[in-house]
Amino acid sequence: MKLGIVGLPNVGKSTLFNSLTKAGAESANYPFCTIDPNVGVVAVPDKRLDALTKLYNSEKTTPAIVEFVDIAGLVKGASKGEGLGNQFLANIREVDAIVHVVRCFDDSNVIHVEGSVDPGRDIETINLELIFSDLEVLERRYSKVARMAKMDKAAGKETDMLERLKKHLEAGNMAKTFELADEDEEAFFAEYNLLTAKPVIYAANVKDTDLKDDGNSNPYVAKVRDIAAKENSKVFVISAQIEQEMSELSDEDKEMFFEDLGIKESGLDKLIAASYDTLGLMSYLTAGPKESRAWTIKKGTKAPQAAGKIHSDFERGFIRAEIVSYDQLMECGSMNAAKEKGLVRSEGKDYVIQDGDVVLFRFNV
């Protein structure tokens, strides 16, 4: 899973990135301190994996991972070359989802590029820059396809769709709300890899005092939630500064910190949950003396395709999957005890893997 972090300058993007990845992206109180895209890989927190490692005394623990790309702060007019221009948007064309950090706190010591805090305006500014960037992509594609339209039926069909899509974006709409007429248009659309077609997760960045009630008393957060609801997007509330402070603590100290703040989970936990939910992902688990590991798959994946995540031979030579749910395995205390109670099932090619399944694949190549 790859996530791109976007937002205006000084909204807490790089501070959040630092805390998530501990990669040390420069963070300072002035615009454009992030000049090169910063990339960091983060392990997905999963207590089930820790418990399996302990149960099997595994030599190695391998969590699922998320890759974060931190993009320089965008400003109004970036697509026309303002600020650092929109050259960095190319870096997030390959991401699965966009994390849009929105400032939801007042602080005279932290400069706002627009001079005031207004989540609605800020979100609109970023969305317009993403739209302008997508329009550039469509213009290039249109000039290429339109030349072939008279001689090629498919090119003619794509040209018609491009004209509709451009009008849709020019009206200030996101590509994800564009209605595609048929499978041909779906295929064309997928090739463009448009930024405004990607799912968005909003990170409402608040002061630490707003964490206790999850930002419910913060009018800025309410505005972000209202916008997200209309887009059918997820929102999670964080304090980027607190996340950075927590990233320096041991697990034991973090728990005490959580208690002092009156919160139950970190911003990373919230972001992972929102990302998995938005992208329709989940994890199944494999465990043994050598390694306990989490594997990320799409919800609805059948056993052979899930096996293919481990190795293509597993999918090609799939025979069956031996499965027990994580909760049942932990209740029994061992795989043998789970087998004795008849809780380990043998499933075939049509079985749909469930979140938290502990799986042993049988295959023959």
Coordinates of C-alpha atoms in Angstrom, one line a residue:
M1 CA 0.0 0.0 0.0
K2 CA 1.4 3.4 -1.0
L3 CA 0.0 6.6 0.3
G4 CA 0.8 10.2 -0.8
I5 CA 0.6 13.0 1.8
V6 CA -0.5 16.4 0.4
G7 CA -1.6 19.7 1.9
L8 CA -0.8 23.4 1.9
P9 CA 2.6 24.5 3.4
N10 CA 2.8 24.6 7.2
V11 CA -0.3 22.4 7.9
G12 CA 1.7 19.7 9.6
K13 CA 2.5 17.4 6.6
S14 CA 6.2 16.9 7.2
T15 CA 5.7 16.8 10.9
L16 CA 3.2 14.0 10.4
F17 CA 5.5 12.2 7.9
N18 CA 8.4 12.4 10.4
S19 CA 6.3 10.9 13.1
L20 CA 5.0 8.1 10.9
T21 CA 8.3 7.1 9.3
K22 CA 11.0 8.6 11.7
A23 CA 12.7 9.3 8.4
G24 CA 13.7 12.8 9.4
A25 CA 12.1 14.8 6.6
E26 CA 13.1 18.4 7.3
S27 CA 10.3 20.3 9.1
A28 CA 10.4 24.0 9.6
N29 CA 8.1 27.0 10.1
Y30 CA 8.3 28.3 6.5
P31 CA 6.8 27.1 3.2
F32 CA 8.5 24.7 0.8
C33 CA 11.0 23.2 3.3
T34 CA 10.1 19.8 1.7
I35 CA 11.7 20.3 -1.7
D36 CA 12.4 16.6 -2.7
P37 CA 9.6 14.1 -2.2
N38 CA 10.4 12.1 0.9
V39 CA 9.6 8.4 0.9
G40 CA 9.4 6.3 4.1
V41 CA 8.3 2.7 4.7
V42 CA 6.3 1.9 7.8
A43 CA 5.4 -1.4 9.5
V44 CA 1.6 -1.8 10.0
P45 CA 1.0 -2.2 13.7
D46 CA -0.7 -5.6 14.3
K47 CA -0.8 -7.0 17.8
R48 CA -2.0 -10.4 16.4
L49 CA 1.4 -10.8 14.8
D50 CA 3.2 -10.2 18.0
A51 CA 1.1 -12.8 19.8
L52 CA 1.7 -15.4 17.0
T53 CA 5.4 -14.7 17.2
K54 CA 5.3 -15.5 20.9
L55 CA 3.1 -18.5 20.5
Y56 CA 5.4 -20.1 17.8
N57 CA 8.6 -18.6 19.2
S58 CA 9.2 -17.5 15.6
E59 CA 12.8 -16.5 14.6
K60 CA 11.4 -13.6 12.5
T61 CA 8.4 -11.3 12.5
T62 CA 7.4 -9.7 9.2
P63 CA 4.6 -7.1 9.3
A64 CA 2.7 -5.7 6.4
I65 CA 4.1 -2.4 5.2
V66 CA 2.9 1.0 4.0
E67 CA 4.9 3.3 1.9
F68 CA 4.4 7.1 2.5
V69 CA 5.4 9.8 0.0
D70 CA 5.6 13.3 1.4
I71 CA 5.1 16.0 -1.2
A72 CA 6.2 19.6 -1.0
G73 CA 3.4 22.0 0.1
L74 CA 1.1 23.1 -2.7
V75 CA -0.2 26.7 -3.0
K76 CA -2.8 28.4 -5.1
G77 CA -1.4 28.6 -8.7
A78 CA 1.0 25.7 -8.3
S79 CA -0.2 24.4 -11.7
K80 CA 0.9 27.8 -13.2
G81 CA 4.3 27.6 -11.6
E82 CA 3.6 29.4 -8.3
G83 CA 5.6 28.2 -5.3
L84 CA 7.5 25.2 -6.4
G85 CA 5.0 24.5 -9.2
N86 CA 3.2 21.2 -9.5
Q87 CA 6.2 19.1 -10.5
F88 CA 5.9 17.1 -7.4
L89 CA 2.4 15.9 -8.2
A90 CA 4.0 13.4 -10.6
N91 CA 5.4 11.7 -7.5
I92 CA 1.9 10.7 -6.3
R93 CA 0.4 9.5 -9.5
E94 CA 1.4 6.0 -8.5
V95 CA -0.1 6.0 -5.0
D96 CA -3.1 4.0 -4.0
A97 CA -4.7 6.8 -2.0
I98 CA -4.1 10.5 -1.0
V99 CA -3.8 11.6 2.6
H100 CA -4.8 15.3 2.7
V101 CA -3.5 17.0 5.8
V102 CA -5.8 19.9 6.8
R103 CA -4.9 22.4 9.5
C104 CA -7.6 22.7 12.2
F105 CA -5.9 24.8 14.8
D106 CA -5.2 28.5 15.4
D107 CA -1.6 29.4 16.3
S108 CA -0.1 32.9 15.6
N109 CA 3.4 31.4 15.9
V110 CA 2.8 29.1 12.9
I111 CA 2.5 30.9 9.6
H112 CA -0.5 30.1 7.4
V113 CA 0.3 30.6 3.7
E114 CA -3.2 32.2 3.2
G115 CA -3.0 34.3 6.4
S116 CA -5.9 32.5 8.2
V117 CA -7.2 29.1 9.0
D118 CA -10.1 27.9 6.8
P119 CA -10.3 24.2 6.1
G120 CA -13.0 24.6 3.4
R121 CA -10.9 27.1 1.5
D122 CA -7.7 25.1 2.0
I123 CA -9.3 21.8 0.8
E124 CA -10.7 23.6 -2.3
T125 CA -7.2 25.1 -3.0
I126 CA -5.5 21.6 -3.0
N127 CA -8.4 20.0 -5.0
L128 CA -8.2 22.7 -7.7
E129 CA -4.5 22.1 -8.1
L130 CA -5.1 18.4 -8.4
I131 CA -7.8 19.1 -11.0
F132 CA -5.5 21.4 -13.0
S133 CA -2.8 18.8 -13.0
D134 CA -5.3 16.2 -14.3
L135 CA -6.5 18.6 -17.0
E136 CA -2.9 18.8 -18.3
V137 CA -2.8 15.0 -18.5
L138 CA -6.1 15.0 -20.4
E139 CA -5.1 17.8 -22.8
R140 CA -2.0 15.8 -23.8
R141 CA -4.0 12.7 -24.3
Y142 CA -6.7 14.5 -26.2
S143 CA -4.2 16.1 -28.7
K144 CA -2.8 12.6 -29.4
V145 CA -6.1 10.7 -29.7
A146 CA -8.1 13.4 -31.6
R147 CA -5.7 13.1 -34.6
M148 CA -6.6 9.4 -34.9
A149 CA -10.4 9.8 -34.3
K150 CA -11.4 10.0 -38.0
M151 CA -9.6 6.8 -38.9
D152 CA -10.0 4.8 -35.7
K153 CA -13.4 4.0 -34.1
A154 CA -11.9 3.4 -30.6
A155 CA -10.0 6.7 -30.8
G156 CA -13.2 8.5 -31.8
K157 CA -15.0 7.0 -28.8
E158 CA -12.2 8.0 -26.4
T159 CA -12.2 11.5 -27.9
D160 CA -15.9 11.9 -27.0
M161 CA -15.2 10.6 -23.5
L162 CA -12.3 13.0 -23.0
E163 CA -14.4 16.0 -24.0
R164 CA -17.0 15.0 -21.4
L165 CA -14.4 14.3 -18.8
K166 CA -12.6 17.7 -19.4
K167 CA -15.9 19.6 -19.0
H168 CA -16.5 17.7 -15.8
L169 CA -13.2 18.7 -14.3
E170 CA -13.4 22.3 -15.6
A171 CA -16.6 22.6 -13.6
G172 CA -14.6 22.0 -10.5
N173 CA -15.5 18.3 -10.1
M174 CA -13.2 15.5 -9.1
A175 CA -12.6 12.7 -11.7
K176 CA -14.0 10.1 -9.2
T177 CA -17.5 11.5 -9.6
F178 CA -17.4 11.2 -13.4
E179 CA -19.9 8.6 -14.8
L180 CA -18.4 6.1 -17.2
A181 CA -20.7 4.7 -19.8
D182 CA -19.3 1.3 -20.4
E183 CA -16.3 -1.1 -20.1
D184 CA -14.4 0.7 -22.9
E185 CA -14.6 4.0 -21.1
E186 CA -13.5 2.3 -17.8
A187 CA -10.4 1.0 -19.6
F188 CA -9.6 4.4 -21.1
F189 CA -10.1 6.1 -17.7
A190 CA -7.9 3.6 -15.9
E191 CA -5.0 4.4 -18.2
Y192 CA -5.0 8.1 -17.2
N193 CA -4.2 7.5 -13.6
L194 CA -5.8 10.7 -12.5
L195 CA -5.1 12.2 -9.1
T196 CA -8.7 13.3 -8.6
A197 CA -9.8 9.7 -9.3
K198 CA -7.9 8.4 -6.2
P199 CA -9.6 7.9 -2.8
V200 CA -8.8 10.7 -0.3
I201 CA -8.4 10.3 3.5
Y202 CA -8.5 13.6 5.4
A203 CA -6.1 14.1 8.3
A204 CA -7.6 16.9 10.5
N205 CA -4.5 18.2 12.3
V206 CA -5.5 19.6 15.8
K207 CA -4.0 20.8 19.0
D208 CA -3.4 18.1 21.6
T209 CA -6.3 19.4 23.7
D210 CA -8.7 18.4 20.9
L211 CA -7.7 14.7 20.9
K212 CA -9.6 13.7 24.0
D213 CA -13.0 14.1 22.3
D214 CA -11.7 13.2 18.8
G215 CA -12.1 16.8 17.7
N216 CA -15.9 16.8 18.2
S217 CA -15.8 20.3 19.8
N218 CA -13.5 21.8 17.1
P219 CA -15.5 23.7 14.4
Y220 CA -12.7 23.3 11.9
V221 CA -12.9 19.5 12.2
A222 CA -16.7 19.7 11.8
K223 CA -16.1 21.5 8.5
V224 CA -13.7 18.8 7.3
R225 CA -16.1 16.1 8.3
D226 CA -18.9 17.8 6.4
I227 CA -16.8 18.0 3.2
A228 CA -15.6 14.4 3.6
A229 CA -19.2 13.1 4.1
K230 CA -20.2 14.7 0.8
E231 CA -17.3 13.0 -1.0
N232 CA -17.8 9.7 0.9
S233 CA -14.2 10.1 2.2
K234 CA -12.7 9.1 5.6
V235 CA -11.5 11.6 8.2
F236 CA -9.2 10.9 11.2
V237 CA -8.2 13.4 13.8
I238 CA -4.5 13.7 14.7
S239 CA -2.1 16.1 16.4
A240 CA 1.0 15.9 14.2
Q241 CA 3.1 17.5 16.9
I242 CA 2.0 14.9 19.5
E243 CA 2.6 12.1 17.0
Q244 CA 6.2 13.3 16.5
E245 CA 6.7 13.4 20.3
M246 CA 5.3 9.9 20.6
S247 CA 7.5 8.6 17.9
E248 CA 10.5 9.1 20.2
L249 CA 9.0 7.1 23.0
S250 CA 9.2 3.4 24.0
D251 CA 6.1 1.3 23.8
E252 CA 5.7 1.4 27.5
D253 CA 6.0 5.2 27.7
K254 CA 3.6 5.6 24.8
E255 CA 0.9 3.8 26.8
M256 CA 1.4 6.2 29.7
F257 CA 1.3 9.1 27.2
F258 CA -2.0 7.8 25.8
E259 CA -3.4 7.7 29.3
D260 CA -2.3 11.3 30.1
L261 CA -3.9 12.5 26.8
G262 CA -7.1 10.4 27.3
I263 CA -6.7 8.6 23.9
K264 CA -6.7 5.0 22.9
E265 CA -4.7 4.8 19.7
S266 CA -2.0 6.7 17.7
G267 CA -2.5 8.7 14.5
L268 CA -0.7 5.9 12.7
D269 CA -3.2 3.3 13.9
K270 CA -6.1 5.6 12.8
L271 CA -4.5 6.2 9.4
I272 CA -3.9 2.5 8.8
A273 CA -7.5 1.6 9.7
A274 CA -8.8 4.4 7.5
S275 CA -6.5 3.3 4.6
Y276 CA -7.4 -0.3 4.8
D277 CA -11.1 0.5 5.0
T278 CA -10.9 3.0 2.1
L279 CA -9.0 0.6 -0.2
G280 CA -10.9 -2.5 0.8
L281 CA -7.9 -4.2 2.3
M282 CA -7.3 -6.7 5.1
S283 CA -4.6 -9.0 6.4
Y284 CA -4.3 -12.8 6.7
L285 CA -1.5 -14.4 8.8
T286 CA 1.0 -17.2 8.4
A287 CA 2.9 -18.5 11.4
G288 CA 5.6 -21.0 12.3
P289 CA 8.9 -21.4 14.1
K290 CA 10.8 -19.7 11.3
E291 CA 8.5 -16.7 10.6
S292 CA 5.2 -15.1 11.6
R293 CA 4.0 -12.8 8.9
A294 CA 1.0 -10.6 7.9
W295 CA 0.0 -10.5 4.2
T296 CA -2.2 -7.6 2.8
I297 CA -4.9 -8.6 0.3
K298 CA -8.1 -7.1 -1.1
K299 CA -11.3 -8.1 0.7
G300 CA -13.0 -10.9 -1.3
T301 CA -9.7 -12.6 -2.4
K302 CA -10.0 -16.3 -2.8
A303 CA -7.5 -18.8 -1.3
P304 CA -5.4 -19.5 -4.5
Q305 CA -4.9 -15.8 -5.2
A306 CA -4.1 -15.1 -1.5
A307 CA -1.5 -17.9 -1.8
G308 CA -0.1 -16.2 -4.8
K309 CA 0.9 -13.2 -2.6
I310 CA 3.5 -15.5 -1.0
H311 CA 4.7 -17.1 -4.3
S312 CA 3.3 -17.6 -7.7
D313 CA 4.0 -21.4 -7.3
F314 CA 1.6 -21.5 -4.3
E315 CA -1.2 -20.2 -6.6
R316 CA -0.3 -22.3 -9.6
G317 CA -0.1 -25.6 -7.6
F318 CA -2.7 -24.8 -5.0
I319 CA -4.3 -27.9 -3.5
R320 CA -6.0 -26.6 -0.3
A321 CA -5.7 -24.2 2.6
E322 CA -5.7 -25.2 6.2
I323 CA -7.3 -22.4 8.2
V324 CA -8.1 -21.4 11.7
S325 CA -9.2 -18.0 12.9
Y326 CA -6.7 -16.1 14.9
D327 CA -9.1 -15.7 17.9
Q328 CA -9.8 -19.5 18.0
L329 CA -6.1 -20.3 17.7
M330 CA -5.2 -18.1 20.6
E331 CA -8.0 -19.5 22.8
C332 CA -6.8 -23.0 22.1
G333 CA -3.1 -22.1 22.8
S334 CA -1.7 -24.2 19.9
M335 CA -2.5 -25.4 16.4
N336 CA -2.6 -29.0 17.7
A337 CA -5.2 -28.1 20.3
A338 CA -7.2 -26.2 17.7
K339 CA -7.1 -29.4 15.4
E340 CA -8.3 -31.6 18.3
K341 CA -11.3 -29.3 18.8
G342 CA -12.1 -29.5 15.0
L343 CA -11.5 -25.8 14.6
V344 CA -8.9 -26.1 11.8
R345 CA -10.7 -26.3 8.4
S346 CA -9.6 -27.5 5.1
E347 CA -10.8 -25.1 2.4
G348 CA -10.6 -25.3 -1.4
K349 CA -10.2 -22.9 -4.4
D350 CA -13.5 -21.1 -3.8
Y351 CA -12.9 -20.2 -0.2
V352 CA -12.8 -16.4 0.4
I353 CA -10.0 -15.5 2.9
Q354 CA -11.2 -13.6 6.0
D355 CA -9.4 -11.0 8.0
G356 CA -7.4 -12.6 10.7
D357 CA -7.3 -16.1 9.1
V358 CA -4.2 -18.0 10.1
V359 CA -3.4 -20.0 7.0
L360 CA -1.2 -22.9 5.9
F361 CA -1.3 -23.5 2.1
R362 CA -0.8 -26.9 0.6
F363 CA 0.5 -26.9 -3.0
N364 CA 2.2 -29.1 -5.5
V365 CA 4.2 -27.8 -8.5

